[in-house]
Backbone as a ProteinNet text record, in pm:
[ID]
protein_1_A
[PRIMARY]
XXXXXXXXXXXXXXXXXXXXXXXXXXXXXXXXXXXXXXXXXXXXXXXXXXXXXXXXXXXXXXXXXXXXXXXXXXXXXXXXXXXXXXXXXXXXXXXXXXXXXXXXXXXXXXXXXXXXXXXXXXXXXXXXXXXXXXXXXXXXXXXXXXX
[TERTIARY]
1907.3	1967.7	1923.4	1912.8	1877.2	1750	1643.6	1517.5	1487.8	1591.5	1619.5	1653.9	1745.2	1805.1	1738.9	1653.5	1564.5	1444	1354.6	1272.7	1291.9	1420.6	1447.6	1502.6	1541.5	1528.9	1406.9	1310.7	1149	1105	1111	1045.6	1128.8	1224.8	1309.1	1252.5	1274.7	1191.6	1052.6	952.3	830.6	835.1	861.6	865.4	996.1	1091.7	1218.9	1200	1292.3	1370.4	1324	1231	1148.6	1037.9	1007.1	918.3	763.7	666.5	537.5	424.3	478.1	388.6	244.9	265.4	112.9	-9.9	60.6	-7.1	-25.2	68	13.9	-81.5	-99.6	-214.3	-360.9	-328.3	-443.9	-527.3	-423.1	-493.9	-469.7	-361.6	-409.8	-485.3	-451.1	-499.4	-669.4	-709.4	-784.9	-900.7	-833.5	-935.5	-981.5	-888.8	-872.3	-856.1	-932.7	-892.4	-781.1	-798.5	-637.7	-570	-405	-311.6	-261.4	-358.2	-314.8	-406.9	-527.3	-618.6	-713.2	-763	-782	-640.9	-565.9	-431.4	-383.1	-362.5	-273.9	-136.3	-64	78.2	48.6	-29.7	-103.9	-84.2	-208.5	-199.4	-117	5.7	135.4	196.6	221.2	288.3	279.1	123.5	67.2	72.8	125.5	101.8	256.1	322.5	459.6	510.1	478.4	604.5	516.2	447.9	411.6	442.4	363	450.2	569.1	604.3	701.8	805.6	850.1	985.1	972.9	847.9	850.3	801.6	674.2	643.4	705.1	810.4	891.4	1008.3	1060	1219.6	1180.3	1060.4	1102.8	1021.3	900.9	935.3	1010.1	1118.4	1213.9	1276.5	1322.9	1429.3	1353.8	1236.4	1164.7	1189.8	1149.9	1185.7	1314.7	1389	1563.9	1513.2	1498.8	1491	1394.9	1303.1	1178.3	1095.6	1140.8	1086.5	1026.3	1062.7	1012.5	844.7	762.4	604.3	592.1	655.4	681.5	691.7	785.1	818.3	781.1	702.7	638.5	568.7	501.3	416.7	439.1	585.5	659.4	666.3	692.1	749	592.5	445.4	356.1	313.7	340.6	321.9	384.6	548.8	592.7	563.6	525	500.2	415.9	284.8	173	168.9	282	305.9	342.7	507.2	540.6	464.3	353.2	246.4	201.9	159.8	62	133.5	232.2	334.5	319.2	378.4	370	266.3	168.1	32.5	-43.9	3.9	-17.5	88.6	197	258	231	179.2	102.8	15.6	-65.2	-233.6	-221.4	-95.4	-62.3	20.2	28.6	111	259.5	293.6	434.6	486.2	392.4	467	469.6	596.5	675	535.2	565	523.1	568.4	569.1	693.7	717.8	797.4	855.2	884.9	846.5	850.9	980	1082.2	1248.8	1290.8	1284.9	1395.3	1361.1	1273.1	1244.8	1112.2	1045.6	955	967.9	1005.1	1095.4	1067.3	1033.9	998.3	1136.1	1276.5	1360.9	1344.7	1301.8	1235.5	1173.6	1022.5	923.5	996.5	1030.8	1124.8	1162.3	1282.9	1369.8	1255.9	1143.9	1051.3	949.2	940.6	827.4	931.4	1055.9	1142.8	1233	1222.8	1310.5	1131.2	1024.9	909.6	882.1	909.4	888.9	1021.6	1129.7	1209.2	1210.9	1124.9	1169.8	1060.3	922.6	816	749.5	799.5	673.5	585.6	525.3	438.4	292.5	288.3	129.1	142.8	239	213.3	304.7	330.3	325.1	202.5	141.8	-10.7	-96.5	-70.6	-196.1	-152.1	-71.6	-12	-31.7	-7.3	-82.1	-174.1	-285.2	-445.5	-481.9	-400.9	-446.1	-388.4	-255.2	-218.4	-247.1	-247.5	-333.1	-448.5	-553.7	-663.6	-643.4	-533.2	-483	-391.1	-336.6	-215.4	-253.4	-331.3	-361.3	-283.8	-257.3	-113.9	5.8	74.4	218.4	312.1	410.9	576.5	656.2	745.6	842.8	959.2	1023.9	1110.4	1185.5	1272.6	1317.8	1271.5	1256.1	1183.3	1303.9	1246.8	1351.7	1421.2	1320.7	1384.7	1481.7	1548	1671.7	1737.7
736.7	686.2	763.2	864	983.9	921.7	906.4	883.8	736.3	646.6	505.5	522.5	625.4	628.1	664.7	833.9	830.9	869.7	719.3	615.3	528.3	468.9	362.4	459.4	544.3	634	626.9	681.1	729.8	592	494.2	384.6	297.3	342.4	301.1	338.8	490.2	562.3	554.7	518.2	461.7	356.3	253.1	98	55.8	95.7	50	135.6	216.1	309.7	469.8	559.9	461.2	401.8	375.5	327.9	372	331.7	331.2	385.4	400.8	468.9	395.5	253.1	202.5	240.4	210.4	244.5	398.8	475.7	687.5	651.3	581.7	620.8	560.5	447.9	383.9	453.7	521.8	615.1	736.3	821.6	885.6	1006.2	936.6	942.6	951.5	826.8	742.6	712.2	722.9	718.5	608.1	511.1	368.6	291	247.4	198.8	119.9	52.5	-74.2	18	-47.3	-17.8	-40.8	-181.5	-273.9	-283.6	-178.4	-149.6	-60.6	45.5	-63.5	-83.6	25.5	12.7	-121	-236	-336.7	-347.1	-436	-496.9	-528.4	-627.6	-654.4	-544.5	-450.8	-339.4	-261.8	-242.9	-152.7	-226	-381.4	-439.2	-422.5	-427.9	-430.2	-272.2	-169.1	-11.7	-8	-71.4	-33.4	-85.8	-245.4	-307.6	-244.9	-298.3	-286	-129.2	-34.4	108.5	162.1	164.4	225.9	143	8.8	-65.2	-137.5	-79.8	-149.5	-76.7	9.7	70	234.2	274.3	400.2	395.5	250.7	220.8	209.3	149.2	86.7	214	316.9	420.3	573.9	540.7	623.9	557.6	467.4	352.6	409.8	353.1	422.6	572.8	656.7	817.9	845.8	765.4	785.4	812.3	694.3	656.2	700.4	710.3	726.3	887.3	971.5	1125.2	1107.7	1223.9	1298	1235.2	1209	1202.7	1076	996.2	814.4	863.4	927.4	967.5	1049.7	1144	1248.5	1279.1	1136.8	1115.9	1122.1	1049.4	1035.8	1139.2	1232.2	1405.9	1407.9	1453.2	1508.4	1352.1	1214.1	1134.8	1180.3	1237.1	1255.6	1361.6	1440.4	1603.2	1571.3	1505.7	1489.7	1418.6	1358.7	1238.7	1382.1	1436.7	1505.1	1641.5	1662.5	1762.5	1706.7	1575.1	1536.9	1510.8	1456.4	1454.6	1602.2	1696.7	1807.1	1879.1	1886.4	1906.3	1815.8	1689.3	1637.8	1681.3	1705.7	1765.1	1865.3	1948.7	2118.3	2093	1983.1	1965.7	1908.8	1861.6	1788.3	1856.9	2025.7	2063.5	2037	2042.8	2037.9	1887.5	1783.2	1633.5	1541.3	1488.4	1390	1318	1312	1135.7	1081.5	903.5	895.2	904	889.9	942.3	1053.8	1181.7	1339.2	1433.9	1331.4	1383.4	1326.4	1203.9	1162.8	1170.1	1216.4	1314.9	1382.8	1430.5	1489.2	1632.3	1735.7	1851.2	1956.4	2071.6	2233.6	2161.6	2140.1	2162.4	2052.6	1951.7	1823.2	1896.1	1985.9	1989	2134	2190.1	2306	2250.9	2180.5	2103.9	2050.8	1980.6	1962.7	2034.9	2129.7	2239.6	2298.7	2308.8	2390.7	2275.2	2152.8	2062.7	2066.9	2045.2	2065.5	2162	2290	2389.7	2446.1	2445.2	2448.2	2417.7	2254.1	2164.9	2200.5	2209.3	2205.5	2348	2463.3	2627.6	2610.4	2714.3	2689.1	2681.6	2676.6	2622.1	2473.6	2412	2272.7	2201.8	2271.9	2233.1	2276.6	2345.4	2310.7	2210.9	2197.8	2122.8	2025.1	1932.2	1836.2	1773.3	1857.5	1867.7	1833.4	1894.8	1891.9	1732.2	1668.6	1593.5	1437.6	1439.2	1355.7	1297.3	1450.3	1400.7	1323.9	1377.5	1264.2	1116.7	1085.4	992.4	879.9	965	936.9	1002.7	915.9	961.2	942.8	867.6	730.2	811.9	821	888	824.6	887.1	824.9	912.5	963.4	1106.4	1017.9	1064.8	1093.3	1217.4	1201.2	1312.8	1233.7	1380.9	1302.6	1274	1236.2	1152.2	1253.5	1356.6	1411.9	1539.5	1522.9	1613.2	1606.8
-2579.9	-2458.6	-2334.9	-2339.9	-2224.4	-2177	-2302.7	-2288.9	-2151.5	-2191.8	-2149.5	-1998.5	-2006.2	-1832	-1771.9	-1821.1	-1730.8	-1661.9	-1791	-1772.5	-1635.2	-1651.4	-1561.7	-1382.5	-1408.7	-1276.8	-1232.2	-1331.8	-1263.8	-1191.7	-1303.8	-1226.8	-1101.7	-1111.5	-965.2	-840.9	-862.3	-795.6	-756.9	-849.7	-796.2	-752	-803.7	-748.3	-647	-627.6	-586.1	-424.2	-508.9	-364.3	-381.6	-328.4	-177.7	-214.3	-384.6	-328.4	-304.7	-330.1	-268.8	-362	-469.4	-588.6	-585.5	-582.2	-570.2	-482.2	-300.7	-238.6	-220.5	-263.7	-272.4	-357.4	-504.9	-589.4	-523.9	-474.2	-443.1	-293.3	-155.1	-78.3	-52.4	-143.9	-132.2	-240.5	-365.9	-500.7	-524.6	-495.4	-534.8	-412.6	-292.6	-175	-140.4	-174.4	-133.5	-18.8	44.5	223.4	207.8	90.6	67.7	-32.2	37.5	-47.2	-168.9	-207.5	-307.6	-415.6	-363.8	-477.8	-479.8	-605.4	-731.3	-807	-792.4	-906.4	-834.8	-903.7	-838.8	-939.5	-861.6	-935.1	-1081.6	-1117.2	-1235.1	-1318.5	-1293.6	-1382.2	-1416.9	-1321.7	-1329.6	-1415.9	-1383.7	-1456.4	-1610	-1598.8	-1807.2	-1846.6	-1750	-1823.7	-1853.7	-1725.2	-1773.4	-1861.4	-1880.8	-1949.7	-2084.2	-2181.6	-2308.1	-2348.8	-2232.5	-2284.6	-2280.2	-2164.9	-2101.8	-2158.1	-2161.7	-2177.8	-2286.7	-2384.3	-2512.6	-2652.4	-2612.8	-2744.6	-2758.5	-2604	-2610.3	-2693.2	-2624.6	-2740.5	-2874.6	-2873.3	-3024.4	-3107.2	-3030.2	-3116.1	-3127.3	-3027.5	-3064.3	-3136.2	-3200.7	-3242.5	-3436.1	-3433.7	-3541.6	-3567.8	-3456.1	-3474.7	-3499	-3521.8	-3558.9	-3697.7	-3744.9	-3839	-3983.6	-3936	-4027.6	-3988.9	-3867.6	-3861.6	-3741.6	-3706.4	-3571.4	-3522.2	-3616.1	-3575.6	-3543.3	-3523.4	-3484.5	-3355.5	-3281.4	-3170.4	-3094.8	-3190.9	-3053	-2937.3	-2959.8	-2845.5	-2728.9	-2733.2	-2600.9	-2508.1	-2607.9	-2526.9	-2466.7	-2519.4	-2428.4	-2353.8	-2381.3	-2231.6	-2155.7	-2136	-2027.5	-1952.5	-2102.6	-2016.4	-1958.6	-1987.6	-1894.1	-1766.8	-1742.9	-1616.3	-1558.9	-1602.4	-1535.3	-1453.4	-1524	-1530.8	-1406.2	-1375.3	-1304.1	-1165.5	-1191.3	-1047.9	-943.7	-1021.5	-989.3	-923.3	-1020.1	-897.7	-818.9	-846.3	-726.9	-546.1	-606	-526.8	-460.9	-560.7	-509.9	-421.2	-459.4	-406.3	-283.3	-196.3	-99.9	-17	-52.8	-0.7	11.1	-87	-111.6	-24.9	-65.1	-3.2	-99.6	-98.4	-200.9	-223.4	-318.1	-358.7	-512.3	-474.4	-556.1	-726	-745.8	-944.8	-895.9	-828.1	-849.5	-857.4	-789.3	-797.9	-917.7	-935.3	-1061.4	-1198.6	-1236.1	-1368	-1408.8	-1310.8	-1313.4	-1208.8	-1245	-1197.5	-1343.1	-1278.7	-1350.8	-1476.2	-1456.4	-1546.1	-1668.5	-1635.5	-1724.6	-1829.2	-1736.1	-1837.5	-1886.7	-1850.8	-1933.6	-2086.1	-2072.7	-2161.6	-2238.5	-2257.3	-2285.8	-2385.5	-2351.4	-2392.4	-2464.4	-2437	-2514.2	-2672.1	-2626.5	-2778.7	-2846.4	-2798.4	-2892.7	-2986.6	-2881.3	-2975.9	-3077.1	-3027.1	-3088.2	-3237.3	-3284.4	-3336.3	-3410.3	-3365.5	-3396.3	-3458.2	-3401	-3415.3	-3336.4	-3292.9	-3222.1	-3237.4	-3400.5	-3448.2	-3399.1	-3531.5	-3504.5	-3354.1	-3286.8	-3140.3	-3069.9	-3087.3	-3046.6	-3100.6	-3225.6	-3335.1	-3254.3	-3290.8	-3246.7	-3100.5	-3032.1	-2885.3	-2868.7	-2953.3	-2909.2	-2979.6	-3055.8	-3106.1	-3031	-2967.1	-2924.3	-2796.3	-2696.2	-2556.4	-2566.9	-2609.6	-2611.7	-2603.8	-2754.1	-2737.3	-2696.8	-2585.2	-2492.4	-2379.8	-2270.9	-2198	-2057.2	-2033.4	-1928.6	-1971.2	-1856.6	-1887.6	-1822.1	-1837.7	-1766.9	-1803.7	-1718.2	-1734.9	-1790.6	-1887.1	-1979.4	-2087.8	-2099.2	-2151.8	-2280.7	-2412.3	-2547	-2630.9	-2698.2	-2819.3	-2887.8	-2937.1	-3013	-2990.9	-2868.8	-2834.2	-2922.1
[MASK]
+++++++++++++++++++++++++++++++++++++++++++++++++++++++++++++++++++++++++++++++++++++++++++++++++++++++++++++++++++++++++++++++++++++++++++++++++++

């Protein structure tokens, strides 16, 4: 449930109120004269819904159920969104841009780095690591499943 709320914060926050996640990635990300591309609506639409509001629930819903490694992914996508928010923040001189308050914050990736290792040791919270980034490269801040 944690994971669910806030998911739906972050993306409020980018898309809603205030707002503007597209056009920050597209100029000042990306170095885009338009606001509307290359990242368009389209593409947000197809990263968010299939990941974010479909293959997170249903594999934490699995990670209930069937073990922690259904679910882990989740934790380093978010860490890595949250990772990336952040120094983008740094790199801009300490200026918002959006997702970066509503769950992408030092205490996120704290809580984070800390239910992994906790759960994990810190071999196979590295192994694990090195093997999943590659393959989870797209993120979205969330707290992980396996609190």
């Amino acid at each position: 449930m944690a994971a669910n709320c806030c998911i739906l914060l972050h993306e409020f926050e980018e898309y809603v109120f205030p707002g503007g996640f597209l056009e920050y990635i597209n100029k000042k990300v990306i170095k885009s004269d338009r606001a509307d591309y290359p990242m368009t609506q389209e593409f947000s639409f197809w990263v968010n819904i299939p990941i974010i509001f479909l293959a997170m629930p249903f594999s934490a819903i699995i990670a209930h159920f069937l073990g922690i490694k259904f679910g882990l992914w989740i934790a380093y996508f978010s860490f890595f969104n949250a990772l990336g928010h952040i120094l983008s923040f740094v790199a801009a001189g300490g200026k918002y841009n959006p997702g970066v308050v509503a769950s992408d914050n030092i205490a996120t990736i704290t809580v984070k780095i800390y239910h992994l290792y906790s759960r994990l040791g810190l071999n196979q919270f590295l192994t694990i690591g090195f093997i999943c980034v590659p393959v989870f490269p797209v993120s979205s801040a969330l707290y992980p499943v396996i609190i």
